[in-house]
Amino acid sequence: QAQSDAFVVASNQEEYLATCFPRQNELAVAWTLDALEALGAGILQAKAGQQIQVIEHKEEHRKLVAHLYRAIQNETQLIKIDGDVITRTAVPPSLNPSAEIYDGIRTEFPDQDPATKLIHYVGANLRSVLSGEVDGVKLIFGSQEGRELVSAFYADWPLNRVLYSQMIEFLSRALSDLSAQGPASGITESNPLRIMEMGGGTGGTTKQIVPMLAALKLPIEYT
């Protein structure tokens, strides 16, 4: 744990949860409310005590839609959920426009751009996903813009880089010991150290790990 904290501090991320995260959460909720309203949720127009009907959605989105309504309840208190009954509260809307929140986060926390941009991109297309016009997976991985955003998130978001630093530290310690053993380690050109990365995705982890492995001058097969 102490080592993990040291990496967080070295990356200047120790204040993230207290400062930037609430703003990014606000952005996600603002886009969620925009999407639900565009699909006829009627939350903003409803009067206090009025019951709200869940938007029409595909069965495959059932858990997602339930999660989004809970997010609106927990973060804005505009609605109260009791089992299958959703009721409009007397709390007035107070969210700033999503574009305004987005610009504010980027100005105040530019190092968080990889996550902020991805939240904004997904949020802006959430209505199309919920309506069935766009597949959520294809939205991110099936378009050039989506792939670039998610690749930047995996590879360059500061908190992900903290995780890579931890992996690099662990591997470099373990493999440096093997390297120091020379032939006694049993690692040879005909019997290389074999590493398999499960779920390679966009290659964000690979991009960070492979240069470190190459610098060790060990026979390594990386799949």
Coordinates of C-alpha atoms in Angstrom, one line a residue:
Q1 CA 0.0 0.0 0.0
A2 CA 2.8 2.4 0.8
Q3 CA 4.4 1.8 -2.5
S4 CA 1.1 2.4 -4.3
D5 CA 0.7 5.7 -2.4
A6 CA 4.2 6.7 -3.5
F7 CA 3.3 6.2 -7.1
V8 CA 0.1 8.2 -6.7
V9 CA 2.0 11.1 -5.1
A10 CA 4.8 10.9 -7.7
S11 CA 2.1 11.3 -10.4
N12 CA 0.5 14.3 -8.6
Q13 CA -2.8 12.4 -8.3
E14 CA -3.3 12.4 -4.6
E15 CA -6.0 15.1 -4.8
Y16 CA -7.9 13.6 -7.8
L17 CA -10.8 12.1 -5.8
A18 CA -11.3 15.3 -3.9
T19 CA -11.0 17.7 -6.8
C20 CA -11.4 16.4 -10.4
F21 CA -13.5 13.3 -9.8
P22 CA -16.6 15.1 -8.6
R23 CA -16.5 17.4 -11.6
Q24 CA -16.2 14.5 -14.0
N25 CA -19.0 12.8 -12.2
E26 CA -21.1 15.9 -12.6
L27 CA -20.4 15.9 -16.4
A28 CA -21.5 12.3 -16.7
V29 CA -24.7 13.0 -14.8
A30 CA -25.4 16.1 -16.8
W31 CA -25.1 14.1 -20.1
T32 CA -27.2 11.2 -18.5
L33 CA -30.0 13.6 -17.7
D34 CA -29.8 15.2 -21.2
A35 CA -30.1 11.8 -22.8
L36 CA -33.0 10.6 -20.6
E37 CA -34.9 13.8 -21.2
A38 CA -34.3 13.6 -25.0
L39 CA -35.9 10.2 -24.9
G40 CA -39.0 11.4 -23.0
A41 CA -38.1 10.8 -19.3
G42 CA -39.9 14.0 -18.4
I43 CA -38.0 14.4 -15.1
L44 CA -37.4 18.1 -15.4
Q45 CA -41.1 18.9 -16.4
A46 CA -42.6 16.7 -13.7
K47 CA -44.0 18.3 -10.6
A48 CA -43.1 17.2 -7.0
G49 CA -44.8 13.9 -6.1
Q50 CA -45.5 13.0 -9.8
Q51 CA -44.5 9.4 -10.8
I52 CA -42.0 9.1 -13.6
Q53 CA -42.1 6.3 -16.2
V54 CA -38.8 4.7 -17.2
I55 CA -37.9 5.4 -20.9
E56 CA -38.5 2.7 -23.4
H57 CA -35.4 0.7 -24.0
K58 CA -34.1 -2.6 -25.2
E59 CA -33.8 -5.5 -22.8
E60 CA -30.1 -5.5 -23.3
H61 CA -30.0 -2.0 -21.8
R62 CA -32.1 -2.9 -18.7
K63 CA -29.2 -2.8 -16.2
L64 CA -27.7 0.2 -17.8
V65 CA -30.9 2.2 -17.7
A66 CA -31.5 1.2 -14.1
H67 CA -28.0 2.3 -13.2
L68 CA -28.5 5.7 -15.0
Y69 CA -31.7 6.4 -13.0
R70 CA -30.0 5.5 -9.8
A71 CA -27.2 7.9 -10.7
I72 CA -29.8 10.7 -11.2
Q73 CA -31.3 9.9 -7.9
N74 CA -28.0 9.7 -6.0
E75 CA -26.2 12.7 -7.6
T76 CA -29.1 15.2 -8.1
Q77 CA -31.9 14.1 -5.8
L78 CA -34.3 15.0 -8.6
I79 CA -36.1 11.7 -8.3
K80 CA -36.7 9.0 -5.6
I81 CA -36.7 5.4 -6.5
D82 CA -38.7 2.9 -4.4
G83 CA -38.7 -0.5 -6.1
D84 CA -40.3 0.0 -9.5
V85 CA -41.8 3.4 -8.6
I86 CA -39.9 6.6 -9.5
T87 CA -41.2 9.8 -8.0
R88 CA -40.2 13.4 -8.8
T89 CA -39.0 15.2 -5.7
A90 CA -39.3 18.9 -4.9
V91 CA -35.6 19.5 -5.5
P92 CA -35.1 22.0 -8.3
P93 CA -32.7 21.3 -11.2
S94 CA -29.2 22.7 -10.5
L95 CA -26.9 21.1 -13.0
N96 CA -24.9 23.4 -15.3
P97 CA -25.0 22.7 -19.0
S98 CA -22.8 19.7 -20.0
A99 CA -20.7 21.9 -22.4
E100 CA -20.0 24.4 -19.6
I101 CA -19.0 21.7 -17.2
Y102 CA -16.7 20.1 -19.8
D103 CA -14.9 23.3 -20.6
G104 CA -14.4 24.0 -16.9
I105 CA -12.9 20.6 -16.2
R106 CA -10.5 20.9 -19.2
T107 CA -9.4 24.3 -18.1
E108 CA -8.9 23.4 -14.4
F109 CA -7.6 19.8 -14.8
P110 CA -5.9 19.6 -18.2
D111 CA -3.9 16.5 -17.1
Q112 CA -7.2 14.6 -16.9
D113 CA -8.1 15.2 -20.5
P114 CA -7.9 11.5 -21.5
A115 CA -10.8 10.6 -19.2
T116 CA -12.7 13.9 -19.5
K117 CA -12.8 13.7 -23.3
L118 CA -13.9 10.1 -23.2
I119 CA -16.7 10.9 -20.7
H120 CA -17.8 13.8 -22.9
Y121 CA -17.8 11.7 -26.1
V122 CA -19.8 8.9 -24.6
G123 CA -22.2 11.2 -22.9
A124 CA -22.9 13.2 -26.1
N125 CA -23.8 9.9 -27.8
L126 CA -25.7 8.3 -24.9
R127 CA -29.1 9.1 -26.3
S128 CA -28.3 7.3 -29.6
V129 CA -27.0 4.3 -27.6
L130 CA -30.1 4.1 -25.4
S131 CA -32.5 4.5 -28.4
G132 CA -30.8 1.6 -30.2
E133 CA -29.5 3.7 -33.1
V134 CA -25.9 3.1 -32.1
D135 CA -24.2 0.0 -30.5
G136 CA -22.3 1.1 -27.4
V137 CA -19.3 -1.1 -28.1
K138 CA -19.1 0.1 -31.7
L139 CA -19.4 3.7 -30.6
I140 CA -16.1 3.4 -28.8
F141 CA -14.2 0.6 -30.6
G142 CA -15.8 0.9 -34.0
S143 CA -15.0 4.5 -34.9
Q144 CA -11.7 6.3 -35.4
E145 CA -12.6 9.0 -32.8
G146 CA -13.7 6.4 -30.3
R147 CA -10.6 4.3 -30.6
E148 CA -8.3 7.3 -30.3
L149 CA -10.1 8.5 -27.2
V150 CA -10.1 5.1 -25.5
S151 CA -6.5 4.5 -26.5
A152 CA -5.5 7.8 -24.9
F153 CA -7.5 6.9 -21.8
Y154 CA -5.8 3.5 -21.4
A155 CA -2.3 4.7 -22.2
D156 CA -2.1 8.3 -20.9
W157 CA -4.7 8.9 -18.2
P158 CA -2.5 9.7 -15.1
L159 CA -4.2 7.1 -12.8
N160 CA -3.8 4.4 -15.4
R161 CA -0.1 5.4 -15.7
V162 CA 0.1 4.9 -11.9
L163 CA -1.0 1.3 -12.5
Y164 CA 1.6 0.8 -15.3
S165 CA 4.3 2.2 -13.0
Q166 CA 3.4 -0.4 -10.4
M167 CA 3.5 -3.2 -13.0
I168 CA 6.8 -2.0 -14.4
E169 CA 8.3 -1.8 -10.9
F170 CA 7.2 -5.3 -10.1
L171 CA 8.4 -6.8 -13.3
S172 CA 11.7 -4.9 -13.4
R173 CA 12.5 -6.1 -9.8
A174 CA 11.6 -9.7 -10.6
L175 CA 13.3 -9.9 -14.0
S176 CA 16.4 -8.0 -12.9
D177 CA 17.1 -10.7 -10.4
L178 CA 16.8 -13.3 -13.2
S179 CA 19.0 -11.2 -15.5
A180 CA 21.7 -11.1 -12.8
Q181 CA 21.7 -14.9 -12.6
G182 CA 22.8 -15.2 -16.2
P183 CA 22.7 -18.7 -17.7
A184 CA 21.8 -20.0 -14.2
S185 CA 18.4 -18.5 -14.5
G186 CA 17.5 -21.1 -17.2
I187 CA 16.4 -18.3 -19.6
T188 CA 18.1 -18.8 -23.0
E189 CA 17.4 -18.0 -26.6
S190 CA 15.8 -21.4 -27.0
N191 CA 14.0 -21.2 -23.7
P192 CA 12.9 -17.6 -23.4
L193 CA 10.8 -16.1 -20.6
R194 CA 7.2 -16.2 -21.9
I195 CA 4.7 -13.6 -21.0
M196 CA 1.1 -13.6 -22.2
E197 CA -1.0 -10.5 -21.8
M198 CA -4.7 -11.3 -21.4
G199 CA -7.1 -8.9 -23.0
G200 CA -4.6 -6.8 -24.9
G201 CA -7.3 -4.3 -26.0
T202 CA -5.8 -1.1 -27.5
G203 CA -2.3 -2.0 -26.4
G204 CA -2.1 0.6 -23.6
T205 CA -0.4 -1.7 -21.2
T206 CA 1.8 -3.2 -23.9
K207 CA 3.1 0.2 -24.9
Q208 CA 4.3 0.8 -21.4
I209 CA 5.7 -2.7 -20.6
V210 CA 7.6 -3.8 -23.7
P211 CA 10.2 -1.0 -23.7
M212 CA 11.1 -1.9 -20.1
L213 CA 11.4 -5.6 -21.0
A214 CA 13.6 -4.8 -24.0
A215 CA 16.0 -2.9 -21.8
L216 CA 16.6 -6.0 -19.7
K217 CA 18.5 -7.8 -22.4
L218 CA 16.7 -11.0 -21.6
P219 CA 15.3 -13.5 -24.2
I220 CA 11.6 -12.8 -23.9
E221 CA 8.6 -13.9 -25.9
Y222 CA 5.7 -11.4 -25.4
T223 CA 2.3 -12.4 -26.7

